[in-house]
N, C-alpha and C. Protein backbone atom coordinates (compact mmCIF):
# COMPACT_ATOMS: atom_id res chain seq x y z
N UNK A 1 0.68 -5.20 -36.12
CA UNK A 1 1.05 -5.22 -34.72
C UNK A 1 1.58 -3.86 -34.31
N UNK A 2 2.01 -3.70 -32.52
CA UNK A 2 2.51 -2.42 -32.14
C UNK A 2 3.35 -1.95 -33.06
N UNK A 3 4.78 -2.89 -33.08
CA UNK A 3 5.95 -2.52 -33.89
C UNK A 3 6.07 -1.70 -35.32
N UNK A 4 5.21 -2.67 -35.66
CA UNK A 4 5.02 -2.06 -37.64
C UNK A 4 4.12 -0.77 -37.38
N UNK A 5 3.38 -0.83 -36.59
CA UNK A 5 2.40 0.84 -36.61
C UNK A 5 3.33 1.85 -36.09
N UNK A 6 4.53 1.98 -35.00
CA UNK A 6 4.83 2.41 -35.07
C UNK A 6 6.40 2.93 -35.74
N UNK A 7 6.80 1.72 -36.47
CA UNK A 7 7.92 2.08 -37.82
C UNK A 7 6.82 2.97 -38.71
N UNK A 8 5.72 2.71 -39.11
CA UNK A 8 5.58 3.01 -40.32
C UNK A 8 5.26 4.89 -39.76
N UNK A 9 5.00 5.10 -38.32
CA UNK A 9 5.31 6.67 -38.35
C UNK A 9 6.78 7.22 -38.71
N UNK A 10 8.07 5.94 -39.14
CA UNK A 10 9.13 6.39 -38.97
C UNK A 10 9.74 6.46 -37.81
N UNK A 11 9.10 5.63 -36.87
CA UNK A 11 10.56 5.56 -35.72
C UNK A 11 11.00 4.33 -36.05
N UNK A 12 12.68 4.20 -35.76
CA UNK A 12 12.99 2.70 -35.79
C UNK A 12 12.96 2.15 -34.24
N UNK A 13 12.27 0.91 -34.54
CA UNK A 13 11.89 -0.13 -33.10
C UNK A 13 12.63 -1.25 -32.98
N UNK A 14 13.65 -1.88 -32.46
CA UNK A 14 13.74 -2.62 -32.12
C UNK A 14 13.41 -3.65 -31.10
N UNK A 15 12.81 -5.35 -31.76
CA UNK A 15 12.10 -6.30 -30.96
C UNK A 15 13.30 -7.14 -29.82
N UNK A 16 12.72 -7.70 -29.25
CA UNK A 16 13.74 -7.87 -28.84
C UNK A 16 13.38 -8.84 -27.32
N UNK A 17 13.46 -10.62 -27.93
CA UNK A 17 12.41 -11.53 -27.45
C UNK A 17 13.42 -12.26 -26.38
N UNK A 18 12.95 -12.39 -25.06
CA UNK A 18 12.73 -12.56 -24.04
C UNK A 18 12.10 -13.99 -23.39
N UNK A 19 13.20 -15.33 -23.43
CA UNK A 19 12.74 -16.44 -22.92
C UNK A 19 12.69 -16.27 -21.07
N UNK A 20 11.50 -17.77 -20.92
CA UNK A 20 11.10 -17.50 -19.55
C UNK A 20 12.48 -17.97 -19.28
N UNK A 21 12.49 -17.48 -18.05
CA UNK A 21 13.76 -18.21 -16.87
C UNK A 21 13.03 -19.19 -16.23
N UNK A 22 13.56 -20.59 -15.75
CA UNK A 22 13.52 -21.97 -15.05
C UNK A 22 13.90 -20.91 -13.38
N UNK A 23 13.26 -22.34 -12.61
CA UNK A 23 13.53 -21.74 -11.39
C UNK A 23 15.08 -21.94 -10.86
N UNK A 24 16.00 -22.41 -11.60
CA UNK A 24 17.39 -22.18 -11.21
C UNK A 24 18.20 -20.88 -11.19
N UNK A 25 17.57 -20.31 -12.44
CA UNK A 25 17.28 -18.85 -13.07
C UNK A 25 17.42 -17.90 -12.40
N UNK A 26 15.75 -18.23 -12.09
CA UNK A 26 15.63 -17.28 -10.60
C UNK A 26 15.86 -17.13 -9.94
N UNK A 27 15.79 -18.24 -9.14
CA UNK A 27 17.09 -18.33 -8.04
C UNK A 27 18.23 -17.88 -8.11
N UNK A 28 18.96 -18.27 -8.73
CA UNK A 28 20.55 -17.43 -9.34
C UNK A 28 20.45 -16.21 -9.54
N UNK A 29 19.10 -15.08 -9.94
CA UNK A 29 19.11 -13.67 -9.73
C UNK A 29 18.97 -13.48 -8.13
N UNK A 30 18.16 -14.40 -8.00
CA UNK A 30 17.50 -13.64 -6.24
C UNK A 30 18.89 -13.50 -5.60
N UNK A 31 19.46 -14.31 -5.25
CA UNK A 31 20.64 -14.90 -4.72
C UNK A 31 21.48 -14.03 -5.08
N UNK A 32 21.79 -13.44 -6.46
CA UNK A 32 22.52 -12.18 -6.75
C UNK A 32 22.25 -11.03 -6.23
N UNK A 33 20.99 -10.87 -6.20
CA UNK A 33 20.39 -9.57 -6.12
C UNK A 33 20.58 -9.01 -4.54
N UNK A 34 20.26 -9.96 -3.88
CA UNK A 34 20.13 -10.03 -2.43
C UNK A 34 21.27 -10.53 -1.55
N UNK A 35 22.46 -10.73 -1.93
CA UNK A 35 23.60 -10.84 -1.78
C UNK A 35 23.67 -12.08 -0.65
N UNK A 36 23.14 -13.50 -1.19
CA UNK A 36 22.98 -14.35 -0.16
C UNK A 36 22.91 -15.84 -0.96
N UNK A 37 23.44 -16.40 -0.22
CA UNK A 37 23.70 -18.17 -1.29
C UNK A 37 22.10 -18.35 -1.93
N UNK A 38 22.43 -19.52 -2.50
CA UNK A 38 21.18 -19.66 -3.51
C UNK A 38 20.29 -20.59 -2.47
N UNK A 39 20.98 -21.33 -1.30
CA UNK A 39 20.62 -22.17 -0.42
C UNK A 39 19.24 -21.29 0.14
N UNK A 40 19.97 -19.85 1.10
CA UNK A 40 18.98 -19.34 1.70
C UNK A 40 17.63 -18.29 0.82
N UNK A 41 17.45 -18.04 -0.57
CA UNK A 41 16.85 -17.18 -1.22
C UNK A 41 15.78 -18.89 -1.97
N UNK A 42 16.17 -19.91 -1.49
CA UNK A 42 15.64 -21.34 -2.75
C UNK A 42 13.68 -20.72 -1.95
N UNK A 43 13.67 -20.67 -1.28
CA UNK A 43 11.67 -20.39 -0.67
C UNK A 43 11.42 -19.06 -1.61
N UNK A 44 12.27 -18.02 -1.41
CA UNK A 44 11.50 -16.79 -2.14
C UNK A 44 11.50 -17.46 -3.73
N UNK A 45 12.62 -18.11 -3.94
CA UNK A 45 12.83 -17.90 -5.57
C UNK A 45 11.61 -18.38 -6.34
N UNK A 46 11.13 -19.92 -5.61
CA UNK A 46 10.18 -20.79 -5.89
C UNK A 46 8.57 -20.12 -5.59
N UNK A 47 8.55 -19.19 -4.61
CA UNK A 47 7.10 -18.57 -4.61
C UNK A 47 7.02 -17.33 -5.99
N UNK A 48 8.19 -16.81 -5.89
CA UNK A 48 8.64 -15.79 -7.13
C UNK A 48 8.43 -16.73 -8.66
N UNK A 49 8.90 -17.80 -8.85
CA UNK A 49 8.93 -18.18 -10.16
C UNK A 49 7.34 -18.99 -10.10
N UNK A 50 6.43 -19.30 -9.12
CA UNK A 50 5.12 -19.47 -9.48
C UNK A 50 4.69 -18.35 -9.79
N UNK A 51 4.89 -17.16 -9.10
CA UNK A 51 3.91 -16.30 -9.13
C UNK A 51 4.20 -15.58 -10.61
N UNK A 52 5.47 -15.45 -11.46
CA UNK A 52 5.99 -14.90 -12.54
C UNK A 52 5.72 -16.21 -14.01
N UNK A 53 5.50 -17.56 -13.48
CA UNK A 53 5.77 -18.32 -14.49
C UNK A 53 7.18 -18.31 -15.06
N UNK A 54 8.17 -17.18 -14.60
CA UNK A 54 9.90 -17.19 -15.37
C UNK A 54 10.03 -16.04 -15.95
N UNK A 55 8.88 -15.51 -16.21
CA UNK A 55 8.15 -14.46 -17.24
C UNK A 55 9.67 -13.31 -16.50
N UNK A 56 10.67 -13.05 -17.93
CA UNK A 56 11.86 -11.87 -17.19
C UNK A 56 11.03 -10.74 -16.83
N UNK A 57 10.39 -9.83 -17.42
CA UNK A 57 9.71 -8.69 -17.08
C UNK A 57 8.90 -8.83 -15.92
N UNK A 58 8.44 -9.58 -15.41
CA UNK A 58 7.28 -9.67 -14.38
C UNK A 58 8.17 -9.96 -13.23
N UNK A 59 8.98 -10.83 -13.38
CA UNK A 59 9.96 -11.10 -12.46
C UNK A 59 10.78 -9.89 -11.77
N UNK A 60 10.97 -8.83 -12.80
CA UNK A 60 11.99 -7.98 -12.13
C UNK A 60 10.52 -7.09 -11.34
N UNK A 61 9.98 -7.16 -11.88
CA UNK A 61 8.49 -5.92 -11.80
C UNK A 61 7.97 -6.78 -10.46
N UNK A 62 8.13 -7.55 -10.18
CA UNK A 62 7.65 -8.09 -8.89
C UNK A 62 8.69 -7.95 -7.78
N UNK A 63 10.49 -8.35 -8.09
CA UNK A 63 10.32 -8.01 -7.10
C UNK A 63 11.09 -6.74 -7.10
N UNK A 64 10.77 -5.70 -7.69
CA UNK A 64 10.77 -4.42 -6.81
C UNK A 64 9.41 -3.78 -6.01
N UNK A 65 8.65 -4.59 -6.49
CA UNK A 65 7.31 -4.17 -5.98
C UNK A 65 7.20 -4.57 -4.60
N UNK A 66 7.74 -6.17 -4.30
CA UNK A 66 8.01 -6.74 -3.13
C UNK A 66 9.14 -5.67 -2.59
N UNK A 67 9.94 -5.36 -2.90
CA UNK A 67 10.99 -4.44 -1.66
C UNK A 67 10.12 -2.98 -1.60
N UNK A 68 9.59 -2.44 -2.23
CA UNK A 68 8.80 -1.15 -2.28
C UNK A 68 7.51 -1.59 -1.23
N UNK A 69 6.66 -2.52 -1.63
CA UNK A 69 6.13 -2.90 -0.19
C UNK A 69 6.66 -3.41 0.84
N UNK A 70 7.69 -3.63 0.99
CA UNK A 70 8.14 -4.17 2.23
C UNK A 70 8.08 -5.30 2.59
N UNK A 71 7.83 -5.91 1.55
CA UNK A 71 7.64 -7.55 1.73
C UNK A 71 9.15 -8.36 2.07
N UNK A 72 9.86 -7.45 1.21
CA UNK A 72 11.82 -7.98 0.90
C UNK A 72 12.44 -6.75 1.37
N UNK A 73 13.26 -6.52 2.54
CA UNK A 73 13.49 -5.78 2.75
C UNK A 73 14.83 -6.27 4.20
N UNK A 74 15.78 -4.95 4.05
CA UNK A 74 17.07 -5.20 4.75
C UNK A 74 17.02 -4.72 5.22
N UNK A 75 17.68 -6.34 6.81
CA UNK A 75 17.64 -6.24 8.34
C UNK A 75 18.53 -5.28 8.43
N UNK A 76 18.45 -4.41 9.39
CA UNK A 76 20.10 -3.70 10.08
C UNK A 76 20.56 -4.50 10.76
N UNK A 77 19.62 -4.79 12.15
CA UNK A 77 20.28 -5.87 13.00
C UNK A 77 20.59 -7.00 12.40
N UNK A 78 20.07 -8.12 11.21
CA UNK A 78 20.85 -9.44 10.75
C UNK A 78 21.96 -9.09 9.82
N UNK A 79 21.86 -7.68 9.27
CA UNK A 79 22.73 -7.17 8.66
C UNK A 79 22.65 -8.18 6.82
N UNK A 80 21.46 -8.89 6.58
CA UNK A 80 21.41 -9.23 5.55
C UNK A 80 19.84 -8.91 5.06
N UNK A 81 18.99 -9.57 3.92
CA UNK A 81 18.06 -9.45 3.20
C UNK A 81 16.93 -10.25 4.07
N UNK A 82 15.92 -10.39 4.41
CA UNK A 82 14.77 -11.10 4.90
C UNK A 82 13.43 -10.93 4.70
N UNK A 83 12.25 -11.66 4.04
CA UNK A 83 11.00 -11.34 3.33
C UNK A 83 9.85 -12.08 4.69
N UNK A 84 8.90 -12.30 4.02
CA UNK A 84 7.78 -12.42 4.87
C UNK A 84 7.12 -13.35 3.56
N UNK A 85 7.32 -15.00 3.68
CA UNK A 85 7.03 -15.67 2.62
C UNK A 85 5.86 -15.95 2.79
N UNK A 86 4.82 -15.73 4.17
CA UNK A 86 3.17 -16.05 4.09
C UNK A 86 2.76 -14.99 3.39
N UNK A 87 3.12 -13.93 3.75
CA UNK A 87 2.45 -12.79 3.04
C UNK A 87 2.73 -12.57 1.07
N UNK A 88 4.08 -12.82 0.81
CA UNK A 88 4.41 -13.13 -0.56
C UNK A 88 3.83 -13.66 -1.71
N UNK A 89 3.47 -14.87 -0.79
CA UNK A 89 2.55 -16.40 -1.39
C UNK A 89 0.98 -16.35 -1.13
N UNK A 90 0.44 -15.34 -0.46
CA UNK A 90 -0.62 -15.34 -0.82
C UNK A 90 -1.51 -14.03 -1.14
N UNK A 91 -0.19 -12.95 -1.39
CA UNK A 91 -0.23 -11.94 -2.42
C UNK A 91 -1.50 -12.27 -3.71
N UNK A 92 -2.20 -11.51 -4.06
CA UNK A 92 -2.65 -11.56 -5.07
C UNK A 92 -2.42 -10.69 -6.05
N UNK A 93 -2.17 -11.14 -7.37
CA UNK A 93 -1.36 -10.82 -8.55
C UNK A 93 -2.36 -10.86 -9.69
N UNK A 94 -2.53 -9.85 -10.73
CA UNK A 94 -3.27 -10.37 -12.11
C UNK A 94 -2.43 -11.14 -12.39
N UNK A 95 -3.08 -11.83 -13.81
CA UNK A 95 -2.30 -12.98 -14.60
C UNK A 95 -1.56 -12.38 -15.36
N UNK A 96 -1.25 -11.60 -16.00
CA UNK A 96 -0.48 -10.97 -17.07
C UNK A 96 0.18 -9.44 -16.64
N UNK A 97 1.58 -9.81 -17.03
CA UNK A 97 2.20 -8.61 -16.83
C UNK A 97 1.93 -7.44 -16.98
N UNK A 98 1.24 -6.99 -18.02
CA UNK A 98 0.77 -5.69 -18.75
C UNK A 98 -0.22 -5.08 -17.39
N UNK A 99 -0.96 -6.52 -16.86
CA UNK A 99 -2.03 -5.84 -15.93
C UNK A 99 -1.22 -5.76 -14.22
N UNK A 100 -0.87 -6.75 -14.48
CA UNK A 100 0.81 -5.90 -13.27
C UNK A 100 0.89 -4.75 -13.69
N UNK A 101 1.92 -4.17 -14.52
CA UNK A 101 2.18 -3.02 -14.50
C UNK A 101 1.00 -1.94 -14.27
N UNK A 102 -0.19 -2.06 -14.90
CA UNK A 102 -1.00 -0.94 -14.71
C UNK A 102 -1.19 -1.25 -13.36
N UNK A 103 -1.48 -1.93 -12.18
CA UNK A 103 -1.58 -1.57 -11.54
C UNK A 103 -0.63 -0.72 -10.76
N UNK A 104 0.64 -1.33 -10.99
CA UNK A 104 1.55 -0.58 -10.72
C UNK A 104 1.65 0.40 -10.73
N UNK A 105 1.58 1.09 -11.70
CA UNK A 105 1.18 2.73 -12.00
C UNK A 105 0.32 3.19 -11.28
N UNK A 106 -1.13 2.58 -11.58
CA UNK A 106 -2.01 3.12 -10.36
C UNK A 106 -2.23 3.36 -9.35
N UNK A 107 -1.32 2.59 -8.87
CA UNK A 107 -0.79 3.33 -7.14
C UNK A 107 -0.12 4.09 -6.79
């Protein structure tokens, strides 16, 4: 595997395994993140934890991608956080993180 090919050049790697998050989870980050009860973030959290499966890495990698597009992004005038959940939810996403990220890059 990656790990052992690259110990055996002599770097030390540490693994370091990563369960999915439940959508309470998520919710409880969004809600952190976005500085707003878990009441008003429960629509993003639930389009967020389909579109991630819980998956932690994809999760964070999505939504900065969502505030970098402008999908999640802060009102001046409401003076809090507000998204655009048609556009969110019918976002299209690869299936696997790895191919998230490259696209990511590629833009």
């Amino acid at each position: 595997d990656m790990v052992s090919s690259i110990r055996h050049f002599g770097v030390r790697a540490t693994e370091v395994e990563l369960a999915c998050m439940d959508k309470e989870m998520i919710n409880a980050m969004v809600s952190d993140v976005l500085c707003l009860s878990p009441r008003l973030t429960r629509t993003l959290s639930e389009i967020v934890f389909h579109k991630t499966k819980g998956n932690p890495l994809f999760f964070s990698q999505l939504m900065m991608s969502l505030c970098k597009d402008g999908l999640v992004r802060l009102s001046l005038s409401r003076r809090r956080w507000e998204w655009e959940e048609e556009k969110i939810q019918s976002r299209k996403l690869p299936d696997d993180v790895v191919k998230f990220l490259t696209s990511s890059i590629e833009r």
